[in-house]
Coordinates of C-alpha atoms in Angstrom, one line a residue:
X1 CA 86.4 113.0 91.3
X2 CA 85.1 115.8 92.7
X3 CA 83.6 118.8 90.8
X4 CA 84.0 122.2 91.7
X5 CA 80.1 123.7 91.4
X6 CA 81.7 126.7 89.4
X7 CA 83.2 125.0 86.5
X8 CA 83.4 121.5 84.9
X9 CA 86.7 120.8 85.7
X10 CA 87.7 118.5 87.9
X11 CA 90.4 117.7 90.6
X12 CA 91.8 114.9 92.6
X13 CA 92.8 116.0 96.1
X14 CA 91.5 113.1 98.3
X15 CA 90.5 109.7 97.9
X16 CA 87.4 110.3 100.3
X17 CA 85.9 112.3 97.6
X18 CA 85.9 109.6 95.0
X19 CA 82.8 107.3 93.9
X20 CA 83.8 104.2 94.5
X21 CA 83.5 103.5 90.3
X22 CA 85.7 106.2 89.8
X23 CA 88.4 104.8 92.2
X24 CA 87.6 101.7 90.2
X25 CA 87.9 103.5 87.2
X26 CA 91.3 104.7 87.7
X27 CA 92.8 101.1 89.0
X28 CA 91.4 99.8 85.4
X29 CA 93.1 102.5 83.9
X30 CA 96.4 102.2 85.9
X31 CA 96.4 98.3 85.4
X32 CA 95.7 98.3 81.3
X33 CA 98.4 101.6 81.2
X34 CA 101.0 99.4 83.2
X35 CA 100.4 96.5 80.7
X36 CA 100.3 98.8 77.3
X37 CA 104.3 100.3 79.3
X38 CA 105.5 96.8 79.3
X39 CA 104.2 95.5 76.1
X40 CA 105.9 99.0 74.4
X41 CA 102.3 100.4 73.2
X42 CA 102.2 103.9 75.1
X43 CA 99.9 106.2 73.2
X44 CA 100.4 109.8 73.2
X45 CA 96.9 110.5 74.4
X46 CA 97.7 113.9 76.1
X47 CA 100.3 114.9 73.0
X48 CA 100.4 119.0 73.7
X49 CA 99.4 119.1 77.2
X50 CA 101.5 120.6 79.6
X51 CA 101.8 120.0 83.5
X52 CA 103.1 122.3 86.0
X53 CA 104.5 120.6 89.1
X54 CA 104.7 122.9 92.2
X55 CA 106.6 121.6 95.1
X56 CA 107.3 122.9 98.6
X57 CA 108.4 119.7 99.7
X58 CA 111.3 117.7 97.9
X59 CA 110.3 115.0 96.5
X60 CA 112.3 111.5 94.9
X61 CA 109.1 109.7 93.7
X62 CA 106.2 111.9 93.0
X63 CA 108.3 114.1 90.9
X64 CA 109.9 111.5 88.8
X65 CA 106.5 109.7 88.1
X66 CA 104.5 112.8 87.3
X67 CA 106.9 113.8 85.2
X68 CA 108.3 110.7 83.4
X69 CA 104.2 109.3 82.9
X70 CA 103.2 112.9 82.0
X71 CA 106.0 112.3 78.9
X72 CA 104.8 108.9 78.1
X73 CA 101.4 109.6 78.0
X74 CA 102.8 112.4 75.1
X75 CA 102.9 115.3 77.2
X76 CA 105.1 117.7 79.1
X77 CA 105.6 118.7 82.9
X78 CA 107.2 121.7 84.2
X79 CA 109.3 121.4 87.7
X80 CA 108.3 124.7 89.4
X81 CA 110.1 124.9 93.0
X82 CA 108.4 127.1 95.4
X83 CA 112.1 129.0 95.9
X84 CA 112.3 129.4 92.0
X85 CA 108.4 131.1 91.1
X86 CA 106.8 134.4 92.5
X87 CA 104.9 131.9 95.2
X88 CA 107.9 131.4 97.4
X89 CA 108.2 136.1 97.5
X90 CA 104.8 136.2 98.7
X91 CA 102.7 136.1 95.1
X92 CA 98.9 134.9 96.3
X93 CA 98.1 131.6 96.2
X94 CA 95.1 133.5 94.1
X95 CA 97.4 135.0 92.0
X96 CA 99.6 132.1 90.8
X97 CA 96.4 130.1 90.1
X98 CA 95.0 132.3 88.2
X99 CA 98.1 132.8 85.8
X100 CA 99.6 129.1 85.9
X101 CA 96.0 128.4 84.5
X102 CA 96.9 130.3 81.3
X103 CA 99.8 128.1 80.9
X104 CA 99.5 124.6 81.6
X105 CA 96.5 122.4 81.9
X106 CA 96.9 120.6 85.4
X107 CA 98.5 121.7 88.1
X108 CA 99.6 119.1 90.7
X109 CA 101.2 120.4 93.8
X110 CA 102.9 118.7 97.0
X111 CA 103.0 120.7 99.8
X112 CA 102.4 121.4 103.7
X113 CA 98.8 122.6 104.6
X114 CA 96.6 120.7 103.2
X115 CA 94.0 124.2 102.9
X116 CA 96.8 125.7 100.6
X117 CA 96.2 123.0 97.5
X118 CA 92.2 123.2 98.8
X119 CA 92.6 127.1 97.7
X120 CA 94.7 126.1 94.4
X121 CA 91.8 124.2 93.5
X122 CA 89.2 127.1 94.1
X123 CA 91.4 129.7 92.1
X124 CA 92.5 127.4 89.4
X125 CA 91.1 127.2 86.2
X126 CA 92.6 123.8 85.0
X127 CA 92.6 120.2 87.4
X128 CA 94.7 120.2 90.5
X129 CA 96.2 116.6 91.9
X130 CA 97.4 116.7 95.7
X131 CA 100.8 115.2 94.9
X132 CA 101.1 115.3 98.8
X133 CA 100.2 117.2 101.9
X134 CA 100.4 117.0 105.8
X135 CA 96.3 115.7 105.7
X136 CA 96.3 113.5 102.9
X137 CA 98.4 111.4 99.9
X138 CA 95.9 110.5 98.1
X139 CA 98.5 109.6 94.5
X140 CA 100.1 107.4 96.9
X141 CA 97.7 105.0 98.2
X142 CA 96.4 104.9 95.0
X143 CA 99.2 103.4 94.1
X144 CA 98.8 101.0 96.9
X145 CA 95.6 99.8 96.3
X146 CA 96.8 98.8 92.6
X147 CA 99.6 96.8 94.1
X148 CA 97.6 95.2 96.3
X149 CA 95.2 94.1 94.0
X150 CA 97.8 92.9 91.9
X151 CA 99.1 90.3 94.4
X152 CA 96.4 89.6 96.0
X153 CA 93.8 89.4 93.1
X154 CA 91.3 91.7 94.6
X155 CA 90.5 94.1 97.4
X156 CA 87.1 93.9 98.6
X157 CA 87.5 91.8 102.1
X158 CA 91.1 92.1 102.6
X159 CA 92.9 93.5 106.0
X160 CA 94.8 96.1 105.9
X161 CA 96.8 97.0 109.2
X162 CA 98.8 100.2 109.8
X163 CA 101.2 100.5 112.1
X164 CA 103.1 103.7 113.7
X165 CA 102.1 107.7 113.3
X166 CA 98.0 107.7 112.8
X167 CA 97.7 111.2 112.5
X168 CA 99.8 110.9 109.2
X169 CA 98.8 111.9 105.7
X170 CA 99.7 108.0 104.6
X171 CA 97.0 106.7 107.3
X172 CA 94.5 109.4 106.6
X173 CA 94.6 108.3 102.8
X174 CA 94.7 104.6 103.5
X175 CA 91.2 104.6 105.9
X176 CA 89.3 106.0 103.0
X177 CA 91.1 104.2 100.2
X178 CA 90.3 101.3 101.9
X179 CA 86.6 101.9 103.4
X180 CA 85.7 103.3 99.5
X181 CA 87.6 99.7 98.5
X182 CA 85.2 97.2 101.0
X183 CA 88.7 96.5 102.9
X184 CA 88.9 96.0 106.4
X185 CA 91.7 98.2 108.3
X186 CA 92.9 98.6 111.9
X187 CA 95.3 100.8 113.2
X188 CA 98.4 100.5 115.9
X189 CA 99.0 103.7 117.4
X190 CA 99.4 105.4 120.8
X191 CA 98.1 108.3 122.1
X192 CA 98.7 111.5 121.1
X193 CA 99.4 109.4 117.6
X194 CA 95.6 108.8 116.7
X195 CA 93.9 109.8 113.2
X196 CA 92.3 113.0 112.6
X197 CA 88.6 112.5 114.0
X198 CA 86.9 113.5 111.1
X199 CA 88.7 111.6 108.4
X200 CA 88.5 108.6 110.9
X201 CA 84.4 109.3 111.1
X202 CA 84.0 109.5 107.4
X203 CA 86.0 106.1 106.5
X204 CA 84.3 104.6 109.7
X205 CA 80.9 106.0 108.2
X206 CA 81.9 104.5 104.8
X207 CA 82.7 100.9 105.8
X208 CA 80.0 100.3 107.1
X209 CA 78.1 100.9 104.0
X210 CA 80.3 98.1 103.0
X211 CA 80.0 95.9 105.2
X212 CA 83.4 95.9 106.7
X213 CA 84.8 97.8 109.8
X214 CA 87.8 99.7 110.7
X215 CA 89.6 99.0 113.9
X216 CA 91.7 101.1 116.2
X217 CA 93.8 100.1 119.1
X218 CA 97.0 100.9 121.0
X219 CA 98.3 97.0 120.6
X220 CA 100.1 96.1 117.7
X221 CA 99.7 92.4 117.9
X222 CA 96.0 92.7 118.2
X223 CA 95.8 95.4 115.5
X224 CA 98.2 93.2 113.4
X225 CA 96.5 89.7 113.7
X226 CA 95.2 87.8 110.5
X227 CA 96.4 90.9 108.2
X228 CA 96.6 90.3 104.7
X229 CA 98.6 93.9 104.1
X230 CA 101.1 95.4 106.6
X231 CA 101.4 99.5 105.9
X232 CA 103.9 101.7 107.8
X233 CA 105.5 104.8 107.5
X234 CA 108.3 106.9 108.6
X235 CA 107.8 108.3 112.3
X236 CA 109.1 111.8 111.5
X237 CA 107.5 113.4 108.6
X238 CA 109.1 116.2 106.5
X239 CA 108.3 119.6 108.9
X240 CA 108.8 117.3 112.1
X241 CA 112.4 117.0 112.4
X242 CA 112.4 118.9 115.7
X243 CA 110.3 116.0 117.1
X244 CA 112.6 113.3 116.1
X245 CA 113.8 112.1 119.1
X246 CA 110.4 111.9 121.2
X247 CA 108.9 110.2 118.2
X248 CA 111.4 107.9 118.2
X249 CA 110.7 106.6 121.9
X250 CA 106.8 107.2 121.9
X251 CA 106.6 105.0 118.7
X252 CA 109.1 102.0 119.5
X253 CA 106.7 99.7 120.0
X254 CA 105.5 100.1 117.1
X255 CA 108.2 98.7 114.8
X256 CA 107.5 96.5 111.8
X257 CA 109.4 93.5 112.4
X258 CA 110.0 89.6 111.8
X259 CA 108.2 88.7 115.3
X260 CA 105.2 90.5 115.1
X261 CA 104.9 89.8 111.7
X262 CA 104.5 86.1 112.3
X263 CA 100.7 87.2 113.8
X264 CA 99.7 88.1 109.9
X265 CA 98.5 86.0 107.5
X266 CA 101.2 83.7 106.3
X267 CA 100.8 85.2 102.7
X268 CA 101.0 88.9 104.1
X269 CA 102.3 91.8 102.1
X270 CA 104.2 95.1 103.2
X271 CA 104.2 98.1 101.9
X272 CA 106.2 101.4 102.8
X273 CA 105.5 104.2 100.4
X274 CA 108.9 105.0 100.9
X275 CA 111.9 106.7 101.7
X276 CA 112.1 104.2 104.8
X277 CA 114.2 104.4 107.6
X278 CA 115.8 101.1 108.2
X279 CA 116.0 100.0 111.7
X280 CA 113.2 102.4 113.0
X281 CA 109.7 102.2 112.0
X282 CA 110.6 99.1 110.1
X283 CA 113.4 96.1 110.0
X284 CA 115.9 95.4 107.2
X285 CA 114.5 91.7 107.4
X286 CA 110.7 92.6 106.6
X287 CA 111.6 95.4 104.5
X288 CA 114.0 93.3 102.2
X289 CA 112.4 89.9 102.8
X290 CA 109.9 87.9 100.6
X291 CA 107.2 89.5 101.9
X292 CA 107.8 93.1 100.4
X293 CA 106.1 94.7 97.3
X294 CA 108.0 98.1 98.1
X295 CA 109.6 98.3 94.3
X296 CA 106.5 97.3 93.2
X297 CA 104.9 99.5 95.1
X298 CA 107.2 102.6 94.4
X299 CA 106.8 101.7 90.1
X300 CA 103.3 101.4 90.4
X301 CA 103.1 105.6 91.0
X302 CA 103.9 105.7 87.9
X303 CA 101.1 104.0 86.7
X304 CA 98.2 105.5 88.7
X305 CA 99.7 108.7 87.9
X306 CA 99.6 108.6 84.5
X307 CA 96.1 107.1 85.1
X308 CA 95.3 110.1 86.9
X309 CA 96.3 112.5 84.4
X310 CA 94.4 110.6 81.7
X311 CA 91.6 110.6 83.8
X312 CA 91.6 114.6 83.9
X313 CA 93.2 115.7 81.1
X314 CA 91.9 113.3 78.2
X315 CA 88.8 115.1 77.0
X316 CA 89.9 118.4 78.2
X317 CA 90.3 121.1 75.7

């Protein structure tokens, strides 16, 4: 993860800035945590640490998964709501950093501008996780790539296809999860719908190093053909309500559904990180058919969360 050149500790705010053995290092960790859950052998390795959980956006999964793997793991979280702390009257970002730091040991925080957890980071004393932001989710696709490699056995070689939003903090995630993975990926989108440039460099940069390449294209039954994975996400993110309605028609084409799923690999496996919109970005029939891992999907936060946290907080005094 990377290190801040001013301290040892370290923080987890994208997965571009993982080694690719410390992304393997957490899916270990997530897989042999999810196994010690279900076989009732949780140990307390962080008993008396204390997480603070900041969120500007609301939140149904990311809070209850910090939280409920921050107590099984021995620990504590605190719910901090922007509207509740001194942050949300115009407190520094500095300021709150600084003092949180004498209080709890991580921080994680899901909000809108990606440079406001980027500053949290540089001001904080203790680890800060990007729980979300409009640039990257980074807990998420971690997440992913665990359930993925669960069904599928591995990851290196597989094809992941997007479809929908590009310049969306789920795709941004997913090209460098999956370049740092050996995974192949192509992306549906339209114009005006395309990933940030230099995310897309980077992961573009990093597959080939392995070997693999990362597609883009404006037709979903090109981009979608011989996938082993199908991702997509809602069309209108939180803060982009007002563009609803032109979203809606500009992305149609788009839609995950039974017909242009028949161009993936028999075997293929969706994924929505969830809350889905039924009808719009993706059809009842795909989202609630055989080939869905959503559930899956949505328990598996828990796991590379609590991985996560180990991860950071184990050897931390």
């Amino acid at each position: 993860m990377a290190t801040l050149a001013r301290t040892k500790k370290k923080d987890f705010l994208t997965i571009g800035a993982l080694q690719e053995e410390e992304l393997n290092d957490l899916l270990q960790e997530a897989a042999a945590l999810k196994k010690a859950h279900k076989e009732g052998k949780e140990t307390p390795y962080l008993k008396g640490k204390v997480l603070g959980m900041i969120f500007e956006k609301s939140s149904t999964r990311t809070r209850v998964s910090f939280e409920a793997g921050m107590l099984q793991l021995g620990g504590h979280a605190l719910f901090l709501s922007s509207r509740d702390i001194q942050l949300g009257r115009g407190e520094t970002i500095h300021d709150t950093a600084k003092v949180l730091s004498r209080y709890v040991d991580c921080l994680m925080i899901r909000t809108f501008a990606h440079e406001t957890i980027e500053s949290f980071a540089r001001h904080a004393d203790v680890p800060v996780i990007n729980g979300l932001t409009d640039l990257h989710h980074p807990t998420q696709v971690l997440a992913d790539l665990l359930t993925i490699q669960e069904y599928k056995g591995q990851l290196a070689g597989l094809k992941i296809c997007y479809l929908g939003d590009g310049n969306n903090n789920m795709c941004h995630s997913l090209l460098e999860g999956a370049a740092k993975a050996g995974m192949h990926m192509s992306v549906a989108a339209p114009e005006g719908y395309l990933p940030n440039a230099g995310i897309l460099a980077g992961a573009q940069k990093e597959a080939a190093k392995k070997g693999v390449c990362i597609e883009m294209g404006q037709n979903p039954e090109e981009m979608i053909r011989n996938a082993d994975v199908v991702i997509t996400d809602v069309w209108a993110s939180m803060g982009q309500e007002d563009e609803t309605k032109k979203r809606l028609e500009d992305l149609q084409d788009y839609q995950v559904n039974e017909s242009l799923c028949k161009l993936a690999k028999k075997d293929f496996l969706f994924l929505h990180c969830l809350p889905a919109h039924r009808g719009e970005e993706v059809t009842e029939a795909v989202i609630d058919g055989p080939h869905s891992a959503v559930f899956d999907e949505a328990e598996n936060r828990l796991h590379a969360h609590k991985a996560i946290l180990k991860k950071l907080l184990e050897n931390v005094e």
